[in-house]
Short mmCIF file of C-alpha atoms in Angstrom, two decimals:
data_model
loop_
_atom_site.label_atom_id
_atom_site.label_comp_id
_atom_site.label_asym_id
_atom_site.label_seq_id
_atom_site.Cartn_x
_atom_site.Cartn_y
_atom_site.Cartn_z
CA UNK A 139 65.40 2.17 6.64
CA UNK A 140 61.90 1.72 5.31
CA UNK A 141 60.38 1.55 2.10
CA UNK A 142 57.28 3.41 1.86
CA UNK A 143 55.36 5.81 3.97
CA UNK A 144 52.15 4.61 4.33
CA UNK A 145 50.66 3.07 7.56
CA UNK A 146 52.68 0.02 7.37
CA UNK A 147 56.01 1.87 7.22
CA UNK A 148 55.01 4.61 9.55
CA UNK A 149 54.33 2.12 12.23
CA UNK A 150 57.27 0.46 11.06
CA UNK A 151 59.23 3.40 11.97
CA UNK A 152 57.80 4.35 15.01
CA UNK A 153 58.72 0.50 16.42
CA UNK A 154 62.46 0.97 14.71
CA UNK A 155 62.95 4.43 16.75
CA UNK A 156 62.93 2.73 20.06
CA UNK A 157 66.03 0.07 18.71
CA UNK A 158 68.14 2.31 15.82
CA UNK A 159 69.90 6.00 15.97
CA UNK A 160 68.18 6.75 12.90
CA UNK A 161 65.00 5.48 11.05
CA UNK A 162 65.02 6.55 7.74
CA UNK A 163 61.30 6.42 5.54
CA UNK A 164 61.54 6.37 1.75
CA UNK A 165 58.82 7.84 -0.04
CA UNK A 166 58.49 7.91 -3.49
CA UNK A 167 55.37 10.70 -3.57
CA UNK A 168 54.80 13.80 -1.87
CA UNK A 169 53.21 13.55 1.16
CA UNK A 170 50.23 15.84 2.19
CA UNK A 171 50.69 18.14 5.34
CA UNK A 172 47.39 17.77 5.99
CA UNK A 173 44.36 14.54 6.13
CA UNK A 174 44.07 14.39 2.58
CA UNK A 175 43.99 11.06 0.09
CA UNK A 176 47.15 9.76 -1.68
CA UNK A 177 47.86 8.87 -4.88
CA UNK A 178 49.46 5.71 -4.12
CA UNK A 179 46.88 4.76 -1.45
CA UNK A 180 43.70 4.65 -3.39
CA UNK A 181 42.06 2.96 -0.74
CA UNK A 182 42.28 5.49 1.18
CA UNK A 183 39.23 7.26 0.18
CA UNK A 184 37.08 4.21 1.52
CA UNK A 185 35.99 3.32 4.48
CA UNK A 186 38.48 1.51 7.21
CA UNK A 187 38.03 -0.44 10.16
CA UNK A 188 40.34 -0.24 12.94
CA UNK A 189 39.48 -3.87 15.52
CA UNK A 190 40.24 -3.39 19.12
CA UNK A 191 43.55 -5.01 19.07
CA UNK A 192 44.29 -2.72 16.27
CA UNK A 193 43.14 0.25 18.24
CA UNK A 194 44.56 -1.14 21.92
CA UNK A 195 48.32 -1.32 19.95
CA UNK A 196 47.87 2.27 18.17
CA UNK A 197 47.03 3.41 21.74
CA UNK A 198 50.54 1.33 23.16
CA UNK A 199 52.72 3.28 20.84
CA UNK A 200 51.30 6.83 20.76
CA UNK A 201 49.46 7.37 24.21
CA UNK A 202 46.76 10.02 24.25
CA UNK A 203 46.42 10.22 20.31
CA UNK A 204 43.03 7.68 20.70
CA UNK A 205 41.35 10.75 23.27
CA UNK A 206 43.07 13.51 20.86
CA UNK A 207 40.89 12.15 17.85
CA UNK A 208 37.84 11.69 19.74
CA UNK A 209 38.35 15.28 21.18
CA UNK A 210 38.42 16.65 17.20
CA UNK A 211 35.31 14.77 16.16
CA UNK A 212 36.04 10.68 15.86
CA UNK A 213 33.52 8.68 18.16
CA UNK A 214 35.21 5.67 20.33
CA UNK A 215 32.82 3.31 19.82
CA UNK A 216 31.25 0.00 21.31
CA UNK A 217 30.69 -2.03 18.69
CA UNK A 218 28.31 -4.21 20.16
CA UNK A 219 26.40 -1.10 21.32
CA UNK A 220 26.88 1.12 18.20
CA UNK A 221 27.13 -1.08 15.31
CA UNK A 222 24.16 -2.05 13.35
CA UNK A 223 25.51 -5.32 11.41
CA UNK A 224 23.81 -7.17 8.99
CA UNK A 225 26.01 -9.92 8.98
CA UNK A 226 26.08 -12.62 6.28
CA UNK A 227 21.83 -11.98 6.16
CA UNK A 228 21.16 -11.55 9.93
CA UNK A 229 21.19 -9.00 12.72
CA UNK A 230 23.60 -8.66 14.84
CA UNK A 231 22.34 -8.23 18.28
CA UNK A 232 22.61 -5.02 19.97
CA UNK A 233 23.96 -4.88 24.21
CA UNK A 234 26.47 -2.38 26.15
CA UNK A 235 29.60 -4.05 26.65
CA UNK A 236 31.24 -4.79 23.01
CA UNK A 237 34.61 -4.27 21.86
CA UNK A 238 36.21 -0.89 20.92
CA UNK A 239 37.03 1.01 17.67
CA UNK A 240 37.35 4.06 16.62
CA UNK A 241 35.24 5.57 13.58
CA UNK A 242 38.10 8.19 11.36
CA UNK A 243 38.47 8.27 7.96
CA UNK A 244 42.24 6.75 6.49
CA UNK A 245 43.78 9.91 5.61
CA UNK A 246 43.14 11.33 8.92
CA UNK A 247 44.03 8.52 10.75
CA UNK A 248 47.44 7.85 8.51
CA UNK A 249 47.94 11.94 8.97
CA UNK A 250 47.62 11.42 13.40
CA UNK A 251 50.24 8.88 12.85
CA UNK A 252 52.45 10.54 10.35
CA UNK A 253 52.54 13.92 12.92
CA UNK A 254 53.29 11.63 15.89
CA UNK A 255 56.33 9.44 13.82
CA UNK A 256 57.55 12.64 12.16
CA UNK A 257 57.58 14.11 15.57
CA UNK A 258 60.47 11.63 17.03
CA UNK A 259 63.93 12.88 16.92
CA UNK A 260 65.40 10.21 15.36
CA UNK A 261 62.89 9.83 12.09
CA UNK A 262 63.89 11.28 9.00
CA UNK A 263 61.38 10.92 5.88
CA UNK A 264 62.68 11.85 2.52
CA UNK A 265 60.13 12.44 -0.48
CA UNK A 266 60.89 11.47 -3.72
CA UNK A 267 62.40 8.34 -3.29
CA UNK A 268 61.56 5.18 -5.27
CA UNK A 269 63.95 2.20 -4.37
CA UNK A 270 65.41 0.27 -7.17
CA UNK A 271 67.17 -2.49 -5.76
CA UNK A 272 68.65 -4.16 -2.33
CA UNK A 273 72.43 -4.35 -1.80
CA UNK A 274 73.91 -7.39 0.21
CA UNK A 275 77.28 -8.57 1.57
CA UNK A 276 79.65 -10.33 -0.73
CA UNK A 277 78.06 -13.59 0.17
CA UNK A 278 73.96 -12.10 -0.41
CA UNK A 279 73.05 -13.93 2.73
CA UNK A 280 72.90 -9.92 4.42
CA UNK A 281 71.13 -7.29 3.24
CA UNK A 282 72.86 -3.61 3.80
CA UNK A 283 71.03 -0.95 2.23
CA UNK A 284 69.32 -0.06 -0.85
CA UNK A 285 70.17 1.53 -4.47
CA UNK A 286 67.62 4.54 -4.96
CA UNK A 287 66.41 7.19 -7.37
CA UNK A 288 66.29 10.24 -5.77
CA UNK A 289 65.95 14.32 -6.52
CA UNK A 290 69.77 14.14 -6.47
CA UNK A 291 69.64 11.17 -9.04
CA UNK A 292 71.29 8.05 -8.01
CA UNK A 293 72.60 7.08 -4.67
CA UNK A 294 72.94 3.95 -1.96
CA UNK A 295 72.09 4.01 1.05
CA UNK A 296 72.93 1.69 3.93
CA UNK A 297 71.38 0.68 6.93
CA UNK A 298 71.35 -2.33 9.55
CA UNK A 299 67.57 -3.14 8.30
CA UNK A 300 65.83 -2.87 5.69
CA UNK A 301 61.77 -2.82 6.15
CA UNK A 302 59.72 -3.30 3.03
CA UNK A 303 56.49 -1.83 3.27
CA UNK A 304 55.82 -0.71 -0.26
CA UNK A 305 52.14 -2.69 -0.57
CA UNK A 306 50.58 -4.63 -3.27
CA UNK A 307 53.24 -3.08 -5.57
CA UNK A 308 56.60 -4.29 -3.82
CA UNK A 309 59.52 -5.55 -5.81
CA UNK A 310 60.89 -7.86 -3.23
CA UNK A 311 59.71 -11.08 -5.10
CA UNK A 312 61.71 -9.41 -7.99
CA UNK A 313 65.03 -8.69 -5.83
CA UNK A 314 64.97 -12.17 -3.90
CA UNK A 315 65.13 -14.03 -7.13
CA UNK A 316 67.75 -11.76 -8.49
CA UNK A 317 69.90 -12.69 -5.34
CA UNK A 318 69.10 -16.21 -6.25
CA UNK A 319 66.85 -16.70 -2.92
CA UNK A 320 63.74 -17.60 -5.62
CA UNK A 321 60.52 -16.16 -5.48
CA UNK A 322 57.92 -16.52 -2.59
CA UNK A 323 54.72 -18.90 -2.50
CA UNK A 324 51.91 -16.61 -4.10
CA UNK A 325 48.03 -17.76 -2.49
CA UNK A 326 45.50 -15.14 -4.38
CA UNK A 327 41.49 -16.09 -4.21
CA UNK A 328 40.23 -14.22 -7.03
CA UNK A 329 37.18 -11.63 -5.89
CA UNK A 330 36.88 -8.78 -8.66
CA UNK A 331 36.03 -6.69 -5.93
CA UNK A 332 35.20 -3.16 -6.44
CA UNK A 333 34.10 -0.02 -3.95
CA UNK A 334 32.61 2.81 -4.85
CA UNK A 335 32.67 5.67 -1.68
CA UNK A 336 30.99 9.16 -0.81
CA UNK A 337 31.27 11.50 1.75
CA UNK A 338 27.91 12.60 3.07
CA UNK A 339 26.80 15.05 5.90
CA UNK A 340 25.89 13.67 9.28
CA UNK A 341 22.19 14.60 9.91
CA UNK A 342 22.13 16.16 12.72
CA UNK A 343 20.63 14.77 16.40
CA UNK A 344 21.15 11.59 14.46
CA UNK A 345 21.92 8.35 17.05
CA UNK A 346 20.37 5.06 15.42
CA UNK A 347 23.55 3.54 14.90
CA UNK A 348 27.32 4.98 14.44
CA UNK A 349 28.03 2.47 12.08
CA UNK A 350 25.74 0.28 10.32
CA UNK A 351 27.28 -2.65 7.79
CA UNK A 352 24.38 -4.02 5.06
CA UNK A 353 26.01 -7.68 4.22
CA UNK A 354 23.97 -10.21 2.53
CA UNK A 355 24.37 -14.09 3.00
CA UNK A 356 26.80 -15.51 -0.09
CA UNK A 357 26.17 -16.84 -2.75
CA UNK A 358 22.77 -15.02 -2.98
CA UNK A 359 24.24 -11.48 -2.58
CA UNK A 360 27.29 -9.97 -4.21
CA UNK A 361 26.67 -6.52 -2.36
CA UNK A 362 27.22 -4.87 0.33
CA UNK A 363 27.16 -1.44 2.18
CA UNK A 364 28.69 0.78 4.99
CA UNK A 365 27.75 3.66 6.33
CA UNK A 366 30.04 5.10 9.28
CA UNK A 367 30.53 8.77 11.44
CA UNK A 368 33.97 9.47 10.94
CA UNK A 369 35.33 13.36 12.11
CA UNK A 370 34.18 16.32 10.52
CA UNK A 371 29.91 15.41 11.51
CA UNK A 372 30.25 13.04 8.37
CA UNK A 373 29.04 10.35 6.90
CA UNK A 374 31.47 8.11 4.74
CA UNK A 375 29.45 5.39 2.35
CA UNK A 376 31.10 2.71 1.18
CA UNK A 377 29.17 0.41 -1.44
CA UNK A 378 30.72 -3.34 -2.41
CA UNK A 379 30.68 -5.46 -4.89
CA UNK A 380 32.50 -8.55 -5.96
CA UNK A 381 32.55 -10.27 -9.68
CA UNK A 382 31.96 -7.01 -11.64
CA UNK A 383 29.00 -6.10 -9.67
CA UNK A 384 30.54 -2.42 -8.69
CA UNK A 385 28.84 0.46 -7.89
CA UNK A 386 28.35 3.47 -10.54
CA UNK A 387 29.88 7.01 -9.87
CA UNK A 388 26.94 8.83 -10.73
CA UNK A 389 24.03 9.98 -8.07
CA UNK A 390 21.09 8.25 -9.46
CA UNK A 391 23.59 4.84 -10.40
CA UNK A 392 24.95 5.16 -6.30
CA UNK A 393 21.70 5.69 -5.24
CA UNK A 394 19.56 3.07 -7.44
CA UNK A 395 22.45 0.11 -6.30
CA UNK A 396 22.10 0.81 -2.54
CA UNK A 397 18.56 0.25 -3.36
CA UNK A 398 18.92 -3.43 -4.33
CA UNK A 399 21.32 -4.06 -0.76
CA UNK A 400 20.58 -7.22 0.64
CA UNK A 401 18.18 -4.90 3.20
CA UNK A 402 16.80 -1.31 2.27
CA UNK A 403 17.70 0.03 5.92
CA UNK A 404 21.14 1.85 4.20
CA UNK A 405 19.21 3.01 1.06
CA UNK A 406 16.86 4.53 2.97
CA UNK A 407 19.10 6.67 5.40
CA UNK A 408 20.93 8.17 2.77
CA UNK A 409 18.29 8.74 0.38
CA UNK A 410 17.69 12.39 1.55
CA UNK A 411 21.55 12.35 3.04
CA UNK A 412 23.21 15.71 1.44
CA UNK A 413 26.21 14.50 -0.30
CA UNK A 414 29.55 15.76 -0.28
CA UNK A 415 31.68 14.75 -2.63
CA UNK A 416 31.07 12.66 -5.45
CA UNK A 417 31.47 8.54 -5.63
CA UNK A 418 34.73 7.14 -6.58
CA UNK A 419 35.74 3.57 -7.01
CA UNK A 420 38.69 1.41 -6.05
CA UNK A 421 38.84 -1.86 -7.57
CA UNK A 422 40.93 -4.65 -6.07
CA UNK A 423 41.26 -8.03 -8.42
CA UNK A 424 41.92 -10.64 -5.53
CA UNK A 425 43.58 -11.40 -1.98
CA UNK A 426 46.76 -11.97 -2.09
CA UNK A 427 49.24 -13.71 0.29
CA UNK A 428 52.78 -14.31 -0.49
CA UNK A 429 54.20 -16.62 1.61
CA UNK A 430 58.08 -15.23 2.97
CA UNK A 431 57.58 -17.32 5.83
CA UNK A 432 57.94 -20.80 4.00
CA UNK A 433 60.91 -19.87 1.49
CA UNK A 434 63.58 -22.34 1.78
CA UNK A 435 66.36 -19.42 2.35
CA UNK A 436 65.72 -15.60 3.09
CA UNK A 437 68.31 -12.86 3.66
CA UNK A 438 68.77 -11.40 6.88
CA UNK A 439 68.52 -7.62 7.38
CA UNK A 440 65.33 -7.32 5.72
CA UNK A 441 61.72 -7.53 6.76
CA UNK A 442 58.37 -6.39 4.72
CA UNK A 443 55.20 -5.99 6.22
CA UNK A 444 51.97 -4.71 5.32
CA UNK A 445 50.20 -5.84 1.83
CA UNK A 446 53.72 -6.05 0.58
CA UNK A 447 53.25 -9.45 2.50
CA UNK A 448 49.47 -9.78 2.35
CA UNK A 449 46.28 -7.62 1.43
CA UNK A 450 43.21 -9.12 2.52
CA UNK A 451 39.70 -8.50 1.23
CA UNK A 452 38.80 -4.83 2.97
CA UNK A 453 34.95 -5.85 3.24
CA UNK A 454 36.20 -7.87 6.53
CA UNK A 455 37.82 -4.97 8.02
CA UNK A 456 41.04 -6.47 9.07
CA UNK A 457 44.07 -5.00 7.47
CA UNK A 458 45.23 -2.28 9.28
CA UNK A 459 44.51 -4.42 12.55
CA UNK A 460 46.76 -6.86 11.12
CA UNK A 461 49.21 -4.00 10.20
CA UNK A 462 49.29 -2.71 13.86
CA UNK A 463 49.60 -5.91 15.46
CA UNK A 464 52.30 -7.05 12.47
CA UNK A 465 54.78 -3.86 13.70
CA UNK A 466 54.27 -4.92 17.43
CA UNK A 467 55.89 -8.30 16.18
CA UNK A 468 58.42 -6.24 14.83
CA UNK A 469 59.58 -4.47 17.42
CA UNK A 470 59.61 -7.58 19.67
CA UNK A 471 61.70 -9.35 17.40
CA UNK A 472 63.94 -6.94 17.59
CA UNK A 473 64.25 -6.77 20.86
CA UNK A 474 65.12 -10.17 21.42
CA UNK A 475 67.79 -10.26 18.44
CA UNK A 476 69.24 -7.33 20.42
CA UNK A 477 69.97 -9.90 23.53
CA UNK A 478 70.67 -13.26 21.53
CA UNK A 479 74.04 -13.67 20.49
CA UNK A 480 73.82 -12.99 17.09
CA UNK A 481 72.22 -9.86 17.08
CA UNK A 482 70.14 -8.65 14.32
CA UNK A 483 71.71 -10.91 11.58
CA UNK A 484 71.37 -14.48 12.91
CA UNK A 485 67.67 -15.48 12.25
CA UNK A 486 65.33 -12.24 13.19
CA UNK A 487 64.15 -11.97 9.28
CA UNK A 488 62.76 -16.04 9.33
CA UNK A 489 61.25 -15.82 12.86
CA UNK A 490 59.37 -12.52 12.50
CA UNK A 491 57.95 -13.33 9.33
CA UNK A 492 57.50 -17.16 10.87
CA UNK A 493 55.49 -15.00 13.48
CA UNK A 494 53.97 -12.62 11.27
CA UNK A 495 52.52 -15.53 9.54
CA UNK A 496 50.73 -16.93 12.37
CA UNK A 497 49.23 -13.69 12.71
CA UNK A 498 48.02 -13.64 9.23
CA UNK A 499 46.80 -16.85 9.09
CA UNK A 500 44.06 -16.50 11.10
CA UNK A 501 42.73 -13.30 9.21
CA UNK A 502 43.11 -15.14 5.99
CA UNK A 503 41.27 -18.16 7.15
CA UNK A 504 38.25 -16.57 8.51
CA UNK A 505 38.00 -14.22 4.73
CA UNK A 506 38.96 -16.44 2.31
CA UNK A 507 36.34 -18.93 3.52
CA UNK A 508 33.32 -15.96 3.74
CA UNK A 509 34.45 -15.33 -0.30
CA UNK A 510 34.78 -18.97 -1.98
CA UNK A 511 30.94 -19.62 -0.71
CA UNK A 512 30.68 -17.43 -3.95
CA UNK A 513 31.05 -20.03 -6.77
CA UNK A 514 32.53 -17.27 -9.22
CA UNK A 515 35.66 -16.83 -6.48
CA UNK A 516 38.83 -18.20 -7.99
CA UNK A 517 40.98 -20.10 -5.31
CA UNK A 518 42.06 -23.24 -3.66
CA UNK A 519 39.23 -24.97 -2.00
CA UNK A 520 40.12 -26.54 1.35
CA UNK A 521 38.02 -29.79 1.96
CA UNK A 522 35.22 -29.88 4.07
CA UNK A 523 34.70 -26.18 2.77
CA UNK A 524 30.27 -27.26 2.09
CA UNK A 525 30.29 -27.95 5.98
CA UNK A 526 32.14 -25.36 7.63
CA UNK A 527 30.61 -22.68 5.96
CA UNK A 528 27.61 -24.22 7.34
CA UNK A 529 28.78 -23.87 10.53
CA UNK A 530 29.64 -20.32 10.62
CA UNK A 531 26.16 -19.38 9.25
CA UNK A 532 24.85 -21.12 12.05
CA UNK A 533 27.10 -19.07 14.05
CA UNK A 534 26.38 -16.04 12.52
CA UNK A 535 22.30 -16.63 12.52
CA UNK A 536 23.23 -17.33 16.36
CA UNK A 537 24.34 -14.24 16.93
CA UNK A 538 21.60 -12.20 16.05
CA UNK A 539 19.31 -14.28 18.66
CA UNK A 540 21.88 -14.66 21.53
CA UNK A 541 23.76 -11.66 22.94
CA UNK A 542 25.80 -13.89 25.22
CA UNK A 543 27.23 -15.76 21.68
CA UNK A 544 27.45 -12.55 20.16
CA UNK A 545 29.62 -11.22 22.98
CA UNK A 546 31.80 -14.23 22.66
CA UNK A 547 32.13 -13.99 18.96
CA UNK A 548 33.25 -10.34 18.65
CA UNK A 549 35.66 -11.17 21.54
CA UNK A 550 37.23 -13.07 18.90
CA UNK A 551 36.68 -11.05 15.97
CA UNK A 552 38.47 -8.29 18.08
CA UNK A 553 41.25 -10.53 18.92
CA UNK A 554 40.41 -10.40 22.55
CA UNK A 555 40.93 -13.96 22.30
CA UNK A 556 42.25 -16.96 19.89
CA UNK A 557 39.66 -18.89 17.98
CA UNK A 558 39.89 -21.08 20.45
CA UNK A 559 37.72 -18.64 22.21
CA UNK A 560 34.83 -20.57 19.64
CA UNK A 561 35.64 -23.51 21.74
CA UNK A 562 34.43 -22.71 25.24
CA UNK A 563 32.23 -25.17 26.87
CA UNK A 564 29.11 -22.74 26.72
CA UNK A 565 29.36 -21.50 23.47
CA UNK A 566 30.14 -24.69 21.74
CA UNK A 567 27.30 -26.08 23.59
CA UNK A 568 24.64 -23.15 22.41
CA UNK A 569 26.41 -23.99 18.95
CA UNK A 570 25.46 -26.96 18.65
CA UNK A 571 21.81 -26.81 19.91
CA UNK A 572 21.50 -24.10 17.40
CA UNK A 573 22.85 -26.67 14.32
CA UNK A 574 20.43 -29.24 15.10
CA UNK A 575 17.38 -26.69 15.22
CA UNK A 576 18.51 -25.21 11.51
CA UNK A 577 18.22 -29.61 10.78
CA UNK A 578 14.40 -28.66 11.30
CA UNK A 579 13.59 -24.96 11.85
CA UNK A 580 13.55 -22.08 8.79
CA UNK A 581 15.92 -20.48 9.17
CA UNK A 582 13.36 -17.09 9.03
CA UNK A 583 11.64 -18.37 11.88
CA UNK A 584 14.98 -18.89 14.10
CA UNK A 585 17.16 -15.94 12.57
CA UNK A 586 16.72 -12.23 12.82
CA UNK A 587 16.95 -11.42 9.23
CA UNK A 588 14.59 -8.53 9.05
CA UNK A 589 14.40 -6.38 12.13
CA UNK A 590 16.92 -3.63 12.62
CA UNK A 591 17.73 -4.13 16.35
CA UNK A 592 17.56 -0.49 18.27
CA UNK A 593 20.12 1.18 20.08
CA UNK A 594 20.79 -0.14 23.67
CA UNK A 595 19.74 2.41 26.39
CA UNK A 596 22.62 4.38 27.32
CA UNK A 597 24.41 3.61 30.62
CA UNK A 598 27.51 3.07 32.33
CA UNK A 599 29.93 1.11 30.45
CA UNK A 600 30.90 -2.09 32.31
CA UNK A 601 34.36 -4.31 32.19
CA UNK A 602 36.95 -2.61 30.11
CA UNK A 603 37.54 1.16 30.73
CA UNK A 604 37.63 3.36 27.86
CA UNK A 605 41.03 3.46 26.02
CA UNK A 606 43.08 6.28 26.95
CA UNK A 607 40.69 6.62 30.33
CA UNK A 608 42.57 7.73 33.60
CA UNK A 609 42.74 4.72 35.50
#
């Protein structure tokens, strides 16, 4: 059974069907029958990003629903093509040939999935559910169900696994040191991060750019700004800022603080934009990572995912990548407990969140890093932090002169390929050359930092096919 019905325990499920007679989702709210926001995910009414390997594993477990979207309005999307990215204070450059995404807005995204999950014969979602506490064997080394509240009051419930993918608000630290396990390893860096998001409509005719991102270099700039299509012919706006520096809610407030972006290229396509609904703000104190994968002694027969395990900083656009690619591990682990001779109780809950961890750790590396340049960030500083984040602005200056380096970076920022893919011969090499001309060149004379790059000339896509393509 799973706790919690958002994307995280939707995928959960749909990765569950394929191993259990029954997959049971516990919901504590009502859920919408339609793309609408949630209570409980506030997020939701923000803008998401959705990374190829995100998008390539959504389009693994429910083929055709990528083409279905696009067919009702979402643009498939190269980003290297599409995207206009202001990146840390420079442009990225612009070629054909860039990873994929997918431009939707969360609630109709998380509403595709829910139909297609709902859908399977052996799902069950029941609203109205809030969990209160895990049972276990005699000896608490197994977990076997749960103790909920219910419309019918009080009731257990038992199941072979138990998937926890409540979010930020999960109890598990709670129940693991009530069954004497102790509590996790909490990491937080401290970003007083808040968004503040509008729907706008589309102009029409309109093809600069299908998403543009407005990100100034740290620690000069606190702000930044999205602007993406997503279905409907609309516009969604997202505006960022960390350290109490948050958008306002009213027109002229919006309006006056995507003026003072680190570049006025967003300010000035929505200035004349006609809006459709009116700014609202999510605020979200700090990443947080708790470590499951390092405790000394976990249960088996229960798994969490999601930001029940860790929520990263949304401004880098990884979480529901990580998400998708987190219930893939899932189901693999599964599937090997299945053949080993100890099933599902002898050692799947350590490896998959041993696994899961590796996963994370790269995502957390690369934003934790971007937000302690920022002085005011509270968190561990790793030594050595002065020169690597002199490296990756080299990098990122780089890649608004170099398509070829750009190319090879969003391979990686996709997850096309393991940071290692930083360490080929040829980029390393252009790398380097490029550090030893900051040593001597401004960096406004090496850098694009002012000129939006235009939109490649349309032509035939080369190298990957389309997702969802015939073959």
């Amino acid at each position: 059974m799973i706790i919690g019905g958002s994307i995280a325990g939707l995928l959960s499920a749909r990765v569950l069907s394929e191993h259990f007679e029954k997959v049971i989702i516990l919901e504590r709210e009502p859920i919408p029958e339609g793309p609408e926001a949630r209570k409980s995910t506030p997020q939701g009414r923000h803008i998401h990003a959705l990374l190829e390997a995100g998008l390539k594993t959504l389009d693994g477990m429910f083929p055709g629903m990528v083409q279905e979207m696009v067919r009702e309005g979402a643009d498939l999307i190269d980003m290297a093509r599409d995207a206009a990215w202001l990146q840390s204070g420079s442009w990225k450059a612009r070629y054909e040939g860039g990873p994929q995404s997918i431009l939707v807005s969360r609630p109709y995204l998380e509403w595709k999935v829910r139909g297609r999950v709902t859908a399977l014969p052996n799902v069950e979602v029941r609203q109205g559910y809030g969990v209160e506490e895990l049972l276990t064997d005699a000896s608490r080394t197994r977990v076997t169900g749960v103790r909920v509240k219910g419309p019918q009051g009080e009731q257990t419930l038992e199941g072979e696994l138990v998937v926890d993918a409540s979010g930020r608000g999960s109890r598990a630290p709670h129940w693991l040191e009530q069954l004497g396990y102790g509590r996790p390893e909490e990491e937080q860096v401290g970003i007083d991060l808040g968004y503040t998001s509008r729907f706008y409509e589309r102009p029409a005719g309109f093809d600069d750019f299908k998403i543009m991102v407005v990100n100034g270099r740290a620690p000069e700039s606190r702000r930044s700004g999205f602007i993406s299509n997503v279905e409907g012919g609309r516009w969604i706006v997202s505006l960022n800022g960390y350290f109490g520096d948050h958008a306002p809610t009213d027109d002229e407030g919006f309006l006056e603080f995507a003026r003072k972006l680190p570049a006025p290229h967003l300010y000035e396509y929505i200035r004349n934009a006609k809006p459709l609904t009116q700014p609202v703000t999510h605020k979200i104190p700090s990443s947080r990572w708790l470590h499951f994968e390092t405790m000394a002694r976990f249960p088996e027969g229960f798994v969490l995912l999601g930001d029940a395990v860790c929520a990263l900083n949304p401004v880098f656009g990884q979480g529901m990548t990580v998400i998708s690619m987190g219930a893939k591990i899932l189901g693999e682990s599964i599937a090997r407990a299945r053949t080993s001779p100890g099933g599902l109780h002898q050692g799947l809950s350590r490896s998959f969140h041993q696994e899961l961890g590796k996963l994370i750790g790269a995502a957390w590396f690369l934003t934790t890093t971007m937000d302690l340049a920022h002085p005011e960030a509270r968190g561990k500083r790793p030594a050595g932090l002065k020169a690597l984040l002199w490296t990756i602005q080299n990098m990122i200056d780089l890649t608004s002169v170099d398509a070829k380096s750009c190319h090879q970076f969003y391979e990686v920022l996709h997850m096309r390929k393991g940071a290692e893919g930083l360490l080929q011969p040829g980029f390393a090499a252009s790398l380097l050359g490029y550090s030893l001309k900051s040593l001597l060149i401004p960096r406004e004379r090496r850098a694009n930092l002012t000129t939006l790059p235009p939109t490649p000339g349309k032509q035939t896509r080369t190298g990957d096919k389309p997702l969802g393509a015939a073959a």
